[in-house]
């Protein structure tokens, strides 16, 4: 097999182009890390994604709500604080029903993308608790909270 000088140059250019590709695409990753919570009702053995009649939801004690008497909301994406190990939320699914609290317990893991792209905080859910006024139960589906927007928690009412 005979290699010409132009074939060798072409080989090095292709090697250089492909070796640098990953270094730059890693910075294009989604950098939003949120816990995905979805609302369900049981229908026999099926879990049916359902929007509460009127959803009021926010961090307990903050005085502000992410949603206030909103309709048509069956999915929440909430932020966790990497400086804490738990978060407590106010949740009301019906105007006339009593409110519930939803408490998430978690640990934080710092993920370094690269020196140029920075860091992300991933979370590991260890437990979730709720009061049972209108909420029937809660379940952790995917304990690892990353930048992939996967469902993490099911709330049944």
GROMACS .gro file of N, CA and C in nm:
model
  471
    1UNK      N    1   0.085  -0.117   0.000
    1UNK     CA    2   0.000   0.000   0.000
    1UNK      C    3   0.090   0.123   0.000
    2UNK      N    4   0.059   0.215  -0.087
    2UNK     CA    5   0.143   0.333  -0.104
    2UNK      C    6   0.066   0.456  -0.056
    3UNK      N    7   0.129   0.534   0.034
    3UNK     CA    8   0.069   0.657   0.084
    3UNK      C    9   0.137   0.776   0.021
    4UNK      N   10   0.058   0.866  -0.027
    4UNK     CA   11   0.116   0.990  -0.080
    4UNK      C   12   0.116   1.096   0.029
    5UNK      N   13   0.191   1.199   0.005
    5UNK     CA   14   0.202   1.309   0.101
    5UNK      C   15   0.065   1.372   0.125
    6UNK      N   16  -0.018   1.385   0.023
    6UNK     CA   17  -0.151   1.445   0.039
    6UNK      C   18  -0.244   1.356   0.121
    7UNK      N   19  -0.230   1.222   0.110
    7UNK     CA   20  -0.309   1.131   0.192
    7UNK      C   21  -0.271   1.144   0.340
    8UNK      N   22  -0.145   1.161   0.370
    8UNK     CA   23  -0.099   1.175   0.509
    8UNK      C   24  -0.153   1.306   0.568
    9UNK      N   25  -0.148   1.413   0.492
    9UNK     CA   26  -0.201   1.541   0.540
    9UNK      C   27  -0.351   1.530   0.564
   10UNK      N   28  -0.423   1.467   0.472
   10UNK     CA   29  -0.567   1.448   0.487
   10UNK      C   30  -0.598   1.366   0.613
   11UNK      N   31  -0.521   1.262   0.640
   11UNK     CA   32  -0.538   1.180   0.759
   11UNK      C   33  -0.522   1.263   0.886
   12UNK      N   34  -0.419   1.346   0.894
   12UNK     CA   35  -0.396   1.429   1.012
   12UNK      C   36  -0.504   1.534   1.031
   13UNK      N   37  -0.553   1.592   0.922
   13UNK     CA   38  -0.661   1.690   0.932
   13UNK      C   39  -0.790   1.626   0.983
   14UNK      N   40  -0.821   1.507   0.935
   14UNK     CA   41  -0.941   1.435   0.983
   14UNK      C   42  -0.926   1.396   1.130
   15UNK      N   43  -0.808   1.352   1.169
   15UNK     CA   44  -0.785   1.315   1.308
   15UNK      C   45  -0.798   1.436   1.399
   16UNK      N   46  -0.747   1.550   1.357
   16UNK     CA   47  -0.756   1.671   1.436
   16UNK      C   48  -0.900   1.719   1.448
   17UNK      N   49  -0.975   1.714   1.340
   17UNK     CA   50  -1.114   1.759   1.341
   17UNK      C   51  -1.201   1.672   1.431
   18UNK      N   52  -1.182   1.542   1.429
   18UNK     CA   53  -1.265   1.454   1.512
   18UNK      C   54  -1.222   1.452   1.656
   19UNK      N   55  -1.096   1.477   1.687
   19UNK     CA   56  -1.051   1.473   1.826
   19UNK      C   57  -1.098   1.593   1.905
   20UNK      N   58  -1.124   1.706   1.843
   20UNK     CA   59  -1.166   1.827   1.913
   20UNK      C   60  -1.317   1.838   1.924
   21UNK      N   61  -1.390   1.754   1.855
   21UNK     CA   62  -1.534   1.768   1.849
   21UNK      C   63  -1.600   1.755   1.986
   22UNK      N   64  -1.569   1.655   2.065
   22UNK     CA   65  -1.632   1.635   2.196
   22UNK      C   66  -1.604   1.747   2.293
   23UNK      N   67  -1.488   1.807   2.285
   23UNK     CA   68  -1.451   1.913   2.377
   23UNK      C   69  -1.550   2.029   2.367
   24UNK      N   70  -1.605   2.056   2.251
   24UNK     CA   71  -1.693   2.169   2.233
   24UNK      C   72  -1.841   2.134   2.246
   25UNK      N   73  -1.880   2.013   2.212
   25UNK     CA   74  -2.020   1.976   2.222
   25UNK      C   75  -2.063   1.954   2.366
   26UNK      N   76  -1.971   1.925   2.456
   26UNK     CA   77  -2.007   1.906   2.596
   26UNK      C   78  -2.063   2.035   2.656
   27UNK      N   79  -2.018   2.149   2.606
   27UNK     CA   80  -2.067   2.278   2.655
   27UNK      C   81  -2.210   2.306   2.609
   28UNK      N   82  -2.256   2.233   2.510
   28UNK     CA   83  -2.392   2.254   2.459
   28UNK      C   84  -2.496   2.173   2.536
   29UNK      N   85  -2.454   2.095   2.635
   29UNK     CA   86  -2.549   2.018   2.715
   29UNK      C   87  -2.646   2.110   2.788
   30UNK      N   88  -2.765   2.058   2.814
   30UNK     CA   89  -2.863   2.129   2.895
   30UNK      C   90  -2.805   2.148   3.035
   31UNK      N   91  -2.806   2.269   3.086
   31UNK     CA   92  -2.750   2.296   3.218
   31UNK      C   93  -2.857   2.317   3.325
   32UNK      N   94  -2.983   2.294   3.289
   32UNK     CA   95  -3.094   2.309   3.383
   32UNK      C   96  -3.119   2.174   3.450
   33UNK      N   97  -3.110   2.173   3.582
   33UNK     CA   98  -3.133   2.051   3.660
   33UNK      C   99  -3.253   2.078   3.750
   34UNK      N  100  -3.365   2.012   3.722
   34UNK     CA  101  -3.487   2.031   3.799
   34UNK      C  102  -3.550   1.896   3.831
   35UNK      N  103  -3.619   1.892   3.943
   35UNK     CA  104  -3.692   1.773   3.984
   35UNK      C  105  -3.827   1.774   3.914
   36UNK      N  106  -3.859   1.666   3.844
   36UNK     CA  107  -3.984   1.657   3.772
   36UNK      C  108  -4.087   1.583   3.857
   37UNK      N  109  -4.198   1.650   3.886
   37UNK     CA  110  -4.308   1.595   3.967
   37UNK      C  111  -4.431   1.590   3.878
   38UNK      N  112  -4.497   1.475   3.876
   38UNK     CA  113  -4.619   1.460   3.797
   38UNK      C  114  -4.733   1.412   3.885
   39UNK      N  115  -4.855   1.456   3.852
   39UNK     CA  116  -4.975   1.423   3.929
   39UNK      C  117  -5.052   1.311   3.860
   40UNK      N  118  -5.096   1.216   3.942
   40UNK     CA  119  -5.167   1.099   3.890
   40UNK      C  120  -5.289   1.067   3.975
   41UNK      N  121  -5.381   0.995   3.912
   41UNK     CA  122  -5.491   0.928   3.981
   41UNK      C  123  -5.488   0.782   3.937
   42UNK      N  124  -5.524   0.695   4.030
   42UNK     CA  125  -5.531   0.552   3.998
   42UNK      C  126  -5.663   0.523   3.927
   43UNK      N  127  -5.655   0.445   3.821
   43UNK     CA  128  -5.773   0.396   3.753
   43UNK      C  129  -5.754   0.246   3.738
   44UNK      N  130  -5.799   0.171   3.838
   44UNK     CA  131  -5.772   0.028   3.843
   44UNK      C  132  -5.624   0.008   3.868
   45UNK      N  133  -5.558  -0.061   3.777
   45UNK     CA  134  -5.414  -0.083   3.792
   45UNK      C  135  -5.331   0.020   3.713
   46UNK      N  136  -5.399   0.114   3.647
   46UNK     CA  137  -5.330   0.214   3.566
   46UNK      C  138  -5.308   0.344   3.643
   47UNK      N  139  -5.196   0.410   3.619
   47UNK     CA  140  -5.169   0.544   3.668
   47UNK      C  141  -5.205   0.641   3.556
   48UNK      N  142  -5.302   0.729   3.580
   48UNK     CA  143  -5.347   0.823   3.478
   48UNK      C  144  -5.298   0.962   3.513
   49UNK      N  145  -5.217   1.021   3.424
   49UNK     CA  146  -5.167   1.157   3.442
   49UNK      C  147  -5.286   1.251   3.446
   50UNK      N  148  -5.299   1.328   3.556
   50UNK     CA  149  -5.418   1.409   3.578
   50UNK      C  150  -5.380   1.545   3.634
   51UNK      N  151  -5.445   1.648   3.587
   51UNK     CA  152  -5.426   1.782   3.641
   51UNK      C  153  -5.525   1.803   3.756
   52UNK      N  154  -5.478   1.853   3.871
   52UNK     CA  155  -5.570   1.887   3.979
   52UNK      C  156  -5.668   1.996   3.935
   53UNK      N  157  -5.782   2.008   4.006
   53UNK     CA  158  -5.881   2.110   3.970
   53UNK      C  159  -5.820   2.250   3.971
   54UNK      N  160  -5.755   2.285   4.080
   54UNK     CA  161  -5.686   2.414   4.091
   54UNK      C  162  -5.560   2.391   4.172
   55UNK      N  163  -5.446   2.413   4.112
   55UNK     CA  164  -5.319   2.386   4.178
   55UNK      C  165  -5.258   2.515   4.233
   56UNK      N  166  -5.228   2.510   4.363
   56UNK     CA  167  -5.148   2.614   4.426
   56UNK      C  168  -5.024   2.544   4.478
   57UNK      N  169  -4.907   2.590   4.436
   57UNK     CA  170  -4.783   2.521   4.469
   57UNK      C  171  -4.670   2.622   4.487
   58UNK      N  172  -4.591   2.601   4.594
   58UNK     CA  173  -4.475   2.686   4.616
   58UNK      C  174  -4.391   2.634   4.730
   59UNK      N  175  -4.273   2.691   4.747
   59UNK     CA  176  -4.185   2.653   4.858
   59UNK      C  177  -4.251   2.700   4.988
   60UNK      N  178  -4.258   2.611   5.084
   60UNK     CA  179  -4.322   2.642   5.212
   60UNK      C  180  -4.241   2.751   5.283
   61UNK      N  181  -4.308   2.853   5.328
   61UNK     CA  182  -4.244   2.962   5.400
   61UNK      C  183  -4.188   3.072   5.313
   62UNK      N  184  -4.193   3.057   5.181
   62UNK     CA  185  -4.136   3.160   5.094
   62UNK      C  186  -4.230   3.277   5.070
   63UNK      N  187  -4.361   3.254   5.086
   63UNK     CA  188  -4.458   3.360   5.064
   63UNK      C  189  -4.495   3.381   4.918
   64UNK      N  190  -4.427   3.311   4.828
   64UNK     CA  191  -4.462   3.320   4.686
   64UNK      C  192  -4.493   3.180   4.634
   65UNK      N  193  -4.574   3.175   4.530
   65UNK     CA  194  -4.614   3.048   4.473
   65UNK      C  195  -4.569   3.038   4.328
   66UNK      N  196  -4.526   2.919   4.291
   66UNK     CA  197  -4.495   2.890   4.152
   66UNK      C  198  -4.624   2.890   4.070
   67UNK      N  199  -4.730   2.835   4.130
   67UNK     CA  200  -4.863   2.835   4.071
   67UNK      C  201  -4.963   2.876   4.178
   68UNK      N  202  -5.060   2.959   4.141
   68UNK     CA  203  -5.165   2.999   4.234
   68UNK      C  204  -5.300   2.978   4.167
   69UNK      N  205  -5.372   2.878   4.213
   69UNK     CA  206  -5.502   2.839   4.161
   69UNK      C  207  -5.499   2.818   4.009
   70UNK      N  208  -5.393   2.755   3.962
   70UNK     CA  209  -5.376   2.728   3.819
   70UNK      C  210  -5.452   2.603   3.779
   71UNK      N  211  -5.499   2.601   3.656
   71UNK     CA  212  -5.569   2.483   3.604
   71UNK      C  213  -5.486   2.422   3.491
   72UNK      N  214  -5.507   2.294   3.468
   72UNK     CA  215  -5.441   2.226   3.357
   72UNK      C  216  -5.295   2.191   3.382
   73UNK      N  217  -5.248   2.199   3.506
   73UNK     CA  218  -5.108   2.170   3.538
   73UNK      C  219  -5.099   2.026   3.589
   74UNK      N  220  -5.032   1.938   3.515
   74UNK     CA  221  -5.015   1.800   3.561
   74UNK      C  222  -4.868   1.765   3.585
   75UNK      N  223  -4.778   1.860   3.554
   75UNK     CA  224  -4.634   1.838   3.569
   75UNK      C  225  -4.568   1.962   3.626
   76UNK      N  226  -4.480   1.942   3.724
   76UNK     CA  227  -4.403   2.052   3.782
   76UNK      C  228  -4.255   2.023   3.764
   77UNK      N  229  -4.178   2.126   3.737
   77UNK     CA  230  -4.032   2.116   3.736
   77UNK      C  231  -3.983   2.213   3.843
   78UNK      N  232  -3.926   2.158   3.950
   78UNK     CA  233  -3.887   2.241   4.063
   78UNK      C  234  -3.737   2.233   4.087
   79UNK      N  235  -3.682   2.343   4.133
   79UNK     CA  236  -3.539   2.353   4.163
   79UNK      C  237  -3.513   2.307   4.307
   80UNK      N  238  -3.398   2.246   4.326
   80UNK     CA  239  -3.352   2.211   4.460
   80UNK      C  240  -3.230   2.297   4.492
   81UNK      N  241  -3.212   2.326   4.620
   81UNK     CA  242  -3.100   2.408   4.665
   81UNK      C  243  -2.982   2.318   4.699
   82UNK      N  244  -2.869   2.332   4.629
   82UNK     CA  245  -2.754   2.245   4.658
   82UNK      C  246  -2.694   2.267   4.796
   83UNK      N  247  -2.726   2.377   4.861
   83UNK     CA  248  -2.674   2.405   4.995
   83UNK      C  249  -2.757   2.342   5.106
   84UNK      N  250  -2.867   2.278   5.072
   84UNK     CA  251  -2.954   2.215   5.171
   84UNK      C  252  -2.965   2.065   5.143
   85UNK      N  253  -3.029   1.993   5.235
   85UNK     CA  254  -3.050   1.849   5.214
   85UNK      C  255  -3.198   1.812   5.211
   86UNK      N  256  -3.286   1.914   5.215
   86UNK     CA  257  -3.429   1.889   5.206
   86UNK      C  258  -3.500   2.015   5.156
   87UNK      N  259  -3.619   1.996   5.104
   87UNK     CA  260  -3.702   2.106   5.057
   87UNK      C  261  -3.846   2.073   5.091
   88UNK      N  262  -3.920   2.173   5.138
   88UNK     CA  263  -4.059   2.151   5.177
   88UNK      C  264  -4.148   2.243   5.095
   89UNK      N  265  -4.254   2.185   5.038
   89UNK     CA  266  -4.342   2.259   4.950
   89UNK      C  267  -4.486   2.255   4.999
   90UNK      N  268  -4.559   2.363   4.969
   90UNK     CA  269  -4.702   2.377   4.995
   90UNK      C  270  -4.773   2.333   4.867
   91UNK      N  271  -4.871   2.246   4.884
   91UNK     CA  272  -4.944   2.196   4.767
   91UNK      C  273  -5.092   2.189   4.801
   92UNK      N  274  -5.170   2.254   4.717
   92UNK     CA  275  -5.316   2.253   4.734
   92UNK      C  276  -5.376   2.222   4.599
   93UNK      N  277  -5.455   2.116   4.592
   93UNK     CA  278  -5.506   2.067   4.464
   93UNK      C  279  -5.652   2.102   4.438
   94UNK      N  280  -5.717   2.162   4.536
   94UNK     CA  281  -5.858   2.197   4.522
   94UNK      C  282  -5.884   2.318   4.610
   95UNK      N  283  -5.962   2.414   4.561
   95UNK     CA  284  -5.987   2.538   4.635
   95UNK      C  285  -6.050   2.512   4.772
   96UNK      N  286  -6.138   2.413   4.781
   96UNK     CA  287  -6.210   2.387   4.906
   96UNK      C  288  -6.143   2.284   4.995
   97UNK      N  289  -6.044   2.214   4.944
   97UNK     CA  290  -5.977   2.109   5.021
   97UNK      C  291  -5.861   2.167   5.101
   98UNK      N  292  -5.825   2.100   5.212
   98UNK     CA  293  -5.709   2.147   5.289
   98UNK      C  294  -5.578   2.125   5.212
   99UNK      N  295  -5.479   2.206   5.245
   99UNK     CA  296  -5.349   2.197   5.177
   99UNK      C  297  -5.267   2.081   5.232
  100UNK      N  298  -5.170   2.039   5.155
  100UNK     CA  299  -5.073   1.937   5.196
  100UNK      C  300  -4.933   1.997   5.189
  101UNK      N  301  -4.840   1.926   5.251
  101UNK     CA  302  -4.699   1.959   5.235
  101UNK      C  303  -4.630   1.841   5.166
  102UNK      N  304  -4.532   1.872   5.088
  102UNK     CA  305  -4.451   1.773   5.018
  102UNK      C  306  -4.307   1.802   5.055
  103UNK      N  307  -4.239   1.705   5.117
  103UNK     CA  308  -4.102   1.724   5.162
  103UNK      C  309  -4.011   1.627   5.089
  104UNK      N  310  -3.906   1.683   5.027
  104UNK     CA  311  -3.807   1.604   4.954
  104UNK      C  312  -3.677   1.604   5.032
  105UNK      N  313  -3.618   1.487   5.048
  105UNK     CA  314  -3.489   1.472   5.114
  105UNK      C  315  -3.389   1.426   5.007
  106UNK      N  316  -3.271   1.490   5.003
  106UNK     CA  317  -3.178   1.462   4.894
  106UNK      C  318  -3.034   1.494   4.934
  107UNK      N  319  -2.943   1.446   4.851
  107UNK     CA  320  -2.802   1.483   4.862
  107UNK      C  321  -2.762   1.545   4.728
  108UNK      N  322  -2.652   1.620   4.730
  108UNK     CA  323  -2.606   1.692   4.611
  108UNK      C  324  -2.472   1.638   4.565
  109UNK      N  325  -2.456   1.627   4.435
  109UNK     CA  326  -2.328   1.585   4.377
  109UNK      C  327  -2.288   1.688   4.272
  110UNK      N  328  -2.168   1.745   4.287
  110UNK     CA  329  -2.116   1.842   4.191
  110UNK      C  330  -2.055   1.767   4.073
  111UNK      N  331  -2.103   1.797   3.953
  111UNK     CA  332  -2.056   1.734   3.831
  111UNK      C  333  -1.980   1.840   3.750
  112UNK      N  334  -1.855   1.813   3.718
  112UNK     CA  335  -1.777   1.904   3.636
  112UNK      C  336  -1.786   1.861   3.491
  113UNK      N  337  -1.840   1.949   3.408
  113UNK     CA  338  -1.846   1.921   3.265
  113UNK      C  339  -1.707   1.935   3.203
  114UNK      N  340  -1.647   2.049   3.225
  114UNK     CA  341  -1.509   2.076   3.183
  114UNK      C  342  -1.470   2.210   3.244
  115UNK      N  343  -1.342   2.244   3.236
  115UNK     CA  344  -1.296   2.372   3.289
  115UNK      C  345  -1.362   2.488   3.213
  116UNK      N  346  -1.385   2.470   3.085
  116UNK     CA  347  -1.445   2.576   3.004
  116UNK      C  348  -1.596   2.586   3.023
  117UNK      N  349  -1.662   2.473   3.047
  117UNK     CA  350  -1.808   2.469   3.049
  117UNK      C  351  -1.868   2.483   3.189
  118UNK      N  352  -1.790   2.460   3.291
  118UNK     CA  353  -1.840   2.477   3.427
  118UNK      C  354  -1.892   2.349   3.490
  119UNK      N  355  -1.977   2.368   3.592
  119UNK     CA  356  -2.027   2.258   3.675
  119UNK      C  357  -2.179   2.252   3.674
  120UNK      N  358  -2.231   2.137   3.712
  120UNK     CA  359  -2.373   2.116   3.737
  120UNK      C  360  -2.389   2.053   3.873
  121UNK      N  361  -2.502   2.077   3.937
  121UNK     CA  362  -2.536   2.006   4.060
  121UNK      C  363  -2.642   1.902   4.028
  122UNK      N  364  -2.607   1.774   4.043
  122UNK     CA  365  -2.704   1.667   4.034
  122UNK      C  366  -2.749   1.635   4.175
  123UNK      N  367  -2.868   1.576   4.187
  123UNK     CA  368  -2.924   1.544   4.318
  123UNK      C  369  -2.965   1.397   4.323
  124UNK      N  370  -2.959   1.341   4.442
  124UNK     CA  371  -3.003   1.204   4.465
  124UNK      C  372  -3.115   1.209   4.570
  125UNK      N  373  -3.238   1.179   4.528
  125UNK     CA  374  -3.351   1.178   4.622
  125UNK      C  375  -3.341   1.054   4.709
  126UNK      N  376  -3.351   1.073   4.840
  126UNK     CA  377  -3.345   0.959   4.931
  126UNK      C  378  -3.481   0.927   4.991
  127UNK      N  379  -3.569   1.028   5.000
  127UNK     CA  380  -3.700   1.005   5.060
  127UNK      C  381  -3.792   1.120   5.020
  128UNK      N  382  -3.919   1.093   5.019
  128UNK     CA  383  -4.021   1.195   4.996
  128UNK      C  384  -4.137   1.166   5.091
  129UNK      N  385  -4.185   1.271   5.156
  129UNK     CA  386  -4.296   1.257   5.251
  129UNK      C  387  -4.403   1.360   5.219
  130UNK      N  388  -4.525   1.327   5.257
  130UNK     CA  389  -4.635   1.420   5.236
  130UNK      C  390  -4.738   1.403   5.347
  131UNK      N  391  -4.814   1.509   5.370
  131UNK     CA  392  -4.933   1.495   5.452
  131UNK      C  393  -5.040   1.434   5.363
  132UNK      N  394  -5.144   1.382   5.421
  132UNK     CA  395  -5.243   1.308   5.343
  132UNK      C  396  -5.382   1.370   5.351
  133UNK      N  397  -5.389   1.501   5.330
  133UNK     CA  398  -5.520   1.568   5.329
  133UNK      C  399  -5.593   1.540   5.198
  134UNK      N  400  -5.535   1.580   5.086
  134UNK     CA  401  -5.592   1.547   4.955
  134UNK      C  402  -5.498   1.460   4.874
  135UNK      N  403  -5.371   1.461   4.910
  135UNK     CA  404  -5.274   1.373   4.844
  135UNK      C  405  -5.292   1.233   4.901
  136UNK      N  406  -5.302   1.135   4.813
  136UNK     CA  407  -5.318   0.996   4.856
  136UNK      C  408  -5.183   0.934   4.891
  137UNK      N  409  -5.083   0.955   4.804
  137UNK     CA  410  -4.950   0.899   4.828
  137UNK      C  411  -4.850   0.964   4.732
  138UNK      N  412  -4.723   0.941   4.759
  138UNK     CA  413  -4.615   0.988   4.671
  138UNK      C  414  -4.517   0.874   4.650
  139UNK      N  415  -4.448   0.878   4.536
  139UNK     CA  416  -4.357   0.769   4.502
  139UNK      C  417  -4.239   0.825   4.424
  140UNK      N  418  -4.118   0.787   4.463
  140UNK     CA  419  -3.999   0.823   4.386
  140UNK      C  420  -3.987   0.724   4.270
  141UNK      N  421  -3.986   0.776   4.149
  141UNK     CA  422  -3.975   0.693   4.029
  141UNK      C  423  -3.830   0.683   3.984
  142UNK      N  424  -3.762   0.797   3.984
  142UNK     CA  425  -3.623   0.805   3.943
  142UNK      C  426  -3.553   0.893   4.047
  143UNK      N  427  -3.472   0.833   4.132
  143UNK     CA  428  -3.411   0.907   4.242
  143UNK      C  429  -3.301   1.003   4.198
  144UNK      N  430  -3.244   0.981   4.083
  144UNK     CA  431  -3.134   1.067   4.035
  144UNK      C  432  -3.191   1.184   3.955
  145UNK      N  433  -3.169   1.305   4.003
  145UNK     CA  434  -3.217   1.426   3.937
  145UNK      C  435  -3.101   1.485   3.858
  146UNK      N  436  -3.114   1.482   3.726
  146UNK     CA  437  -3.008   1.530   3.637
  146UNK      C  438  -3.064   1.633   3.540
  147UNK      N  439  -2.991   1.659   3.435
  147UNK     CA  440  -3.034   1.756   3.334
  147UNK      C  441  -3.111   1.691   3.219
  148UNK      N  442  -3.169   1.573   3.242
  148UNK     CA  443  -3.238   1.501   3.135
  148UNK      C  444  -3.389   1.517   3.135
  149UNK      N  445  -3.447   1.584   3.234
  149UNK     CA  446  -3.592   1.607   3.243
  149UNK      C  447  -3.672   1.477   3.259
  150UNK      N  448  -3.613   1.376   3.319
  150UNK     CA  449  -3.683   1.250   3.344
  150UNK      C  450  -3.780   1.268   3.462
  151UNK      N  451  -3.887   1.192   3.462
  151UNK     CA  452  -3.982   1.196   3.574
  151UNK      C  453  -3.914   1.144   3.700
  152UNK      N  454  -3.926   1.220   3.808
  152UNK     CA  455  -3.865   1.181   3.935
  152UNK      C  456  -3.966   1.137   4.040
  153UNK      N  457  -4.079   1.206   4.049
  153UNK     CA  458  -4.175   1.180   4.157
  153UNK      C  459  -4.317   1.175   4.102
  154UNK      N  460  -4.393   1.075   4.149
  154UNK     CA  461  -4.535   1.068   4.121
  154UNK      C  462  -4.612   1.108   4.247
  155UNK      N  463  -4.708   1.198   4.231
  155UNK     CA  464  -4.798   1.238   4.339
  155UNK      C  465  -4.937   1.190   4.301
  156UNK      N  466  -4.995   1.108   4.387
  156UNK     CA  467  -5.130   1.054   4.362
  156UNK      C  468  -5.230   1.130   4.448
  157UNK      N  469  -5.342   1.166   4.388
  157UNK     CA  470  -5.452   1.227   4.465
  157UNK      C  471  -5.584   1.172   4.420
   0.00000   0.00000   0.00000
